[in-house]
């Protein structure tokens, strides 16, 4: 194992910031903090969910990507039509590797399609509503889907097409659910705005549409799990073995019908807090279904989540079953984990990804004795870093104000609080807190770095200064990182691997990390005849 | 037999066979030494395009954006533009900044020429890099158009005439692989030491492991070389499905009197011969012996493999220029093109296929401005033996249970997209071998006997 010298995090940050012009440095400094966990999980304040500086290469995508790509992408039987020029639809065509399993051959499966209105000059000038209506009609004629949804990309917002009106009239005409998302890429500062818009529209147009009460003793929804690499399949199987009925998942391996029935569940588990907390809150307000934070990444968290669900329902039979499943799974996991731990102990990791994964995956590294040196999110807000306790103190800026906040009232008929306030208090005291997410930072060690919206330059510097043994990010970052001789694990698409959820997934992940941090190939970067020379590689790029 | 979008009367695009215009610009800018690209618009497009290129090339690819937000979308992007350019200069010290527009800034109508002018006037940055701007609205064209107009924009901005005439040659390659570009450079340099060859992203998009961080990967055609293109004796364009208004060759001809030879993508013997012939004519040098030897081996292999492939039916799809090139190869080797499909809409696909082919293509369905579902419907009855095109054809190949020979871009379900060869005698040889082997493999797999001797 390579020897790691102590690095002063303050000096590291100063070095990174020194290259920026003063204004940019001041802005970035607030998005880069040295972690320090105090009493009651108090952590330093970080600035998040603010604009990226123009010209700085960000990992972030756009509002449309968050809405169509992330939240709605994994539902297999809705036809998603991208309203705009061709690129946006093409680039979001099954690129996230969400998996799905139709129940039978006849079931609709549209995820392999990329539908677009492929706007042209004339629509930019004269408006694209007519073309959109025709596109919806055509999609209907060909496929007769249960639902069609429409996503606006940047130019659409500017030319002023009223997609909601078009959807409404097509809904009346076709007699199926047709609804739209005004998720133009320039809205908000990242994918996050798109998540919020997606949540709103799902709540308005989908959730609660189906009155058939599903069977099941312990009815549960999993929110914010997108079935990358088959994660949802693992979790579905675990829940089933415990006897928990999964009503719907938002939105891995989901169908529109399952989402329409979500309000029949008795408990919501929130996995990716960032992308789906809005739906959890609104379902509670309207139907009285409470939510808890769950996490099925990492064996400890998985066990904790299962136990919380069992405790919520409070049935001894369920509690026992959950314990049995946990014991069975841990028996299989422990020997693998311990063997790998020996080879990985003391190695270091950095995680810069998403809005929850940078947090969740730290536990997997901990399990095999690896330390997280630095972590950060691409599109999270302060509450994802510092915990929901800071929510009241978050300032709403112009970019967030433009995203609609729905006013939700309890449903006059269907509102039915599943637990009384007293019961909820009791559960909270017993370790099942509601509406709570304590954020990433309280789980990180002191003196580690927390960086929001880390960019290309900062990534390079972090690697240069800290030389971690592995860096987790996405495909855009991967190959730059690997040029440094440091392996990069993609935590968006899982590098074509996975599943990593649950116990089975944890085993996969341990093996994968073992393979990566103990690989031999990096030794061959220099040929034998290159070893002693230090060629000057500094190129100057001045014309 | 050509079908156009109008005749199909179709409004929804299902599984497009084209990418957006700025994509082509980003690719072309990658072919100039020390260049950095900035997309003027919101950040999503840059992120998506990076993501997409990287999935094929597996190399770091930085593309900056001026990060429009809602208020920029309303009030215009001048401020963001200036900040973005300055930040790019500070981080990358590029020799050239390529600026392409997205649909957003195009719809707003930002005047980039003016923005560049204002920036140059107001900035305190010294030693400004070259700034090349290209207009790339996606609602008007495809990635191919973005690629060609970027070559033109670079030429328009950089090329000068010194009045000193040379026997140099300018070669503009089409959208081919880094391995293709490397080989094309080898060919051209065997005719003349002095030449202009761009976009050359052979090294920037297929580079070695680094021992030191580089903000901009090494490689690409040098700016000084590009500047001299006006003195050359001739230009060769290795593509032909484009409008004159997007053509750098035409521009150099009109502006500096440099003769333009529009050859098309040199796939197969005839088209490579035409390329070599043009090189000989412009440079006055003869083809080296090794090229003739490569050609000889290729012809020899055509003869050897004829028994495996004769009479087979293929569907070719992808970028128009590559489709034209591949159909030309197929007609040389006895495979019938039953359909030639592209999302491109230069309007030249049919005439170019006809011009480059004998009668064997007469019955082919030629479909431009089409998507994968149009293609699936059209070829249902044609019973092709194989598909030739990019990874996006996989779903169809799977459905039809026929092989897909992967070519062009994107190839993100196989390893080594950057090293697939298509052009020249050597590239054709590679492609030809892969086509033949795909057919043999299928026969071997489907046969009852499990012959190891095919
Ligand atoms: S808006 Fe235009 S430029 Fe951006 S991704 Fe979409 S099609 Fe491409
Ligand atoms: S045009 Fe807008 S919606 Fe489309 S990719 Fe770009 S930023 Fe996203």
mmCIF file of N, CA, C and O and ligand atoms in Angstrom, chain A residues 85-89 91 153-155, chain B residues 20-22 44-45 48-49 101-104 136 138-139, ligand 1:
data_model
loop_
_atom_site.group_PDB
_atom_site.id
_atom_site.type_symbol
_atom_site.label_atom_id
_atom_site.label_comp_id
_atom_site.label_asym_id
_atom_site.label_seq_id
_atom_site.Cartn_x
_atom_site.Cartn_y
_atom_site.Cartn_z
ATOM 1 N N UNK A 85 -35.792 20.523 -30.582
ATOM 2 C CA UNK A 85 -34.910 20.006 -31.631
ATOM 3 C C UNK A 85 -34.342 18.648 -31.206
ATOM 4 O O UNK A 85 -34.452 18.269 -30.050
ATOM 5 N N UNK A 86 -33.692 17.962 -32.111
ATOM 6 C CA UNK A 86 -33.446 16.536 -31.922
ATOM 7 C C UNK A 86 -32.442 16.165 -30.828
ATOM 8 O O UNK A 86 -32.565 15.119 -30.181
ATOM 9 N N UNK A 87 -31.449 17.027 -30.607
ATOM 10 C CA UNK A 87 -30.336 16.627 -29.741
ATOM 11 C C UNK A 87 -30.758 16.165 -28.356
ATOM 12 O O UNK A 87 -30.390 15.078 -27.906
ATOM 13 N N UNK A 88 -31.558 16.991 -27.679
ATOM 14 C CA UNK A 88 -31.901 16.699 -26.285
ATOM 15 C C UNK A 88 -32.512 15.305 -26.157
ATOM 16 O O UNK A 88 -32.198 14.569 -25.222
ATOM 17 N N UNK A 89 -33.379 14.929 -27.090
ATOM 18 C CA UNK A 89 -34.004 13.609 -27.030
ATOM 19 C C UNK A 89 -32.970 12.523 -27.296
ATOM 20 O O UNK A 89 -32.920 11.508 -26.615
ATOM 21 N N UNK A 91 -29.752 12.528 -26.820
ATOM 22 C CA UNK A 91 -28.761 12.347 -25.749
ATOM 23 C C UNK A 91 -29.366 11.708 -24.498
ATOM 24 O O UNK A 91 -28.640 11.200 -23.660
ATOM 25 N N UNK A 153 -37.944 21.436 -24.124
ATOM 26 C CA UNK A 153 -36.534 21.797 -24.020
ATOM 27 C C UNK A 153 -36.389 23.295 -24.291
ATOM 28 O O UNK A 153 -37.364 23.971 -24.619
ATOM 29 N N UNK A 154 -35.155 23.772 -24.157
ATOM 30 C CA UNK A 154 -34.928 25.221 -24.108
ATOM 31 C C UNK A 154 -35.707 26.087 -25.101
ATOM 32 O O UNK A 154 -36.393 27.015 -24.688
ATOM 33 N N UNK A 155 -35.601 25.822 -26.396
ATOM 34 C CA UNK A 155 -36.235 26.783 -27.311
ATOM 35 C C UNK A 155 -37.749 26.884 -27.122
ATOM 36 O O UNK A 155 -38.331 27.945 -27.375
ATOM 37 N N UNK B 20 -27.311 16.401 -32.883
ATOM 38 C CA UNK B 20 -27.599 17.808 -33.144
ATOM 39 C C UNK B 20 -26.378 18.569 -33.634
ATOM 40 O O UNK B 20 -25.239 18.144 -33.472
ATOM 41 N N UNK B 21 -26.634 19.697 -34.260
ATOM 42 C CA UNK B 21 -25.621 20.459 -34.984
ATOM 43 C C UNK B 21 -24.374 20.812 -34.154
ATOM 44 O O UNK B 21 -23.262 20.612 -34.613
ATOM 45 N N UNK B 22 -24.540 21.333 -32.922
ATOM 46 C CA UNK B 22 -23.338 21.685 -32.155
ATOM 47 C C UNK B 22 -22.425 20.484 -31.880
ATOM 48 O O UNK B 22 -21.225 20.650 -31.692
ATOM 49 N N UNK B 44 -26.809 22.243 -20.172
ATOM 50 C CA UNK B 44 -27.206 20.872 -20.465
ATOM 51 C C UNK B 44 -26.671 20.350 -21.782
ATOM 52 O O UNK B 44 -26.263 19.195 -21.876
ATOM 53 N N UNK B 45 -26.676 21.202 -22.790
ATOM 54 C CA UNK B 45 -26.231 20.739 -24.109
ATOM 55 C C UNK B 45 -24.761 20.329 -24.046
ATOM 56 O O UNK B 45 -24.373 19.293 -24.568
ATOM 57 N N UNK B 48 -24.497 17.043 -22.154
ATOM 58 C CA UNK B 48 -24.972 15.912 -22.956
ATOM 59 C C UNK B 48 -23.979 15.569 -24.071
ATOM 60 O O UNK B 48 -23.699 14.401 -24.342
ATOM 61 N N UNK B 49 -23.481 16.581 -24.730
ATOM 62 C CA UNK B 49 -22.585 16.320 -25.861
ATOM 63 C C UNK B 49 -21.273 15.711 -25.368
ATOM 64 O O UNK B 49 -20.751 14.756 -25.943
ATOM 65 N N UNK B 101 -23.139 27.767 -31.172
ATOM 66 C CA UNK B 101 -24.375 28.179 -30.514
ATOM 67 C C UNK B 101 -25.281 26.973 -30.296
ATOM 68 O O UNK B 101 -25.213 25.995 -31.028
ATOM 69 N N UNK B 102 -26.130 27.051 -29.305
ATOM 70 C CA UNK B 102 -27.136 26.006 -29.127
ATOM 71 C C UNK B 102 -28.466 26.571 -29.610
ATOM 72 O O UNK B 102 -28.573 27.753 -29.938
ATOM 73 N N UNK B 103 -29.474 25.706 -29.577
ATOM 74 C CA UNK B 103 -30.791 26.142 -30.034
ATOM 75 C C UNK B 103 -31.281 27.336 -29.233
ATOM 76 O O UNK B 103 -31.986 28.197 -29.740
ATOM 77 N N UNK B 104 -30.896 27.380 -27.964
ATOM 78 C CA UNK B 104 -31.385 28.449 -27.105
ATOM 79 C C UNK B 104 -30.849 29.807 -27.537
ATOM 80 O O UNK B 104 -31.610 30.732 -27.797
ATOM 81 N N UNK B 136 -24.779 27.199 -35.105
ATOM 82 C CA UNK B 136 -25.192 25.799 -35.206
ATOM 83 C C UNK B 136 -26.557 25.523 -34.566
ATOM 84 O O UNK B 136 -26.658 24.773 -33.602
ATOM 85 N N UNK B 138 -29.819 23.612 -34.058
ATOM 86 C CA UNK B 138 -30.146 22.231 -34.398
ATOM 87 C C UNK B 138 -31.456 22.088 -35.130
ATOM 88 O O UNK B 138 -31.724 21.050 -35.711
ATOM 89 N N UNK B 139 -32.274 23.114 -35.036
ATOM 90 C CA UNK B 139 -33.536 23.010 -35.754
ATOM 91 C C UNK B 139 -33.320 23.245 -37.239
ATOM 92 O O UNK B 139 -34.245 23.357 -38.009
HETATM 93 S S1 LIG C 1 -31.090 22.300 -27.506
HETATM 94 FE FE1 LIG C 1 -30.262 22.080 -29.470
HETATM 95 S S2 LIG C 1 -28.117 22.195 -29.135
HETATM 96 FE FE2 LIG C 1 -28.978 21.686 -27.163
HETATM 97 S S3 LIG C 1 -28.938 19.469 -27.050
HETATM 98 FE FE3 LIG C 1 -30.935 20.125 -27.790
HETATM 99 S S4 LIG C 1 -30.748 20.004 -29.993
HETATM 100 FE FE4 LIG C 1 -28.682 20.027 -29.183
#
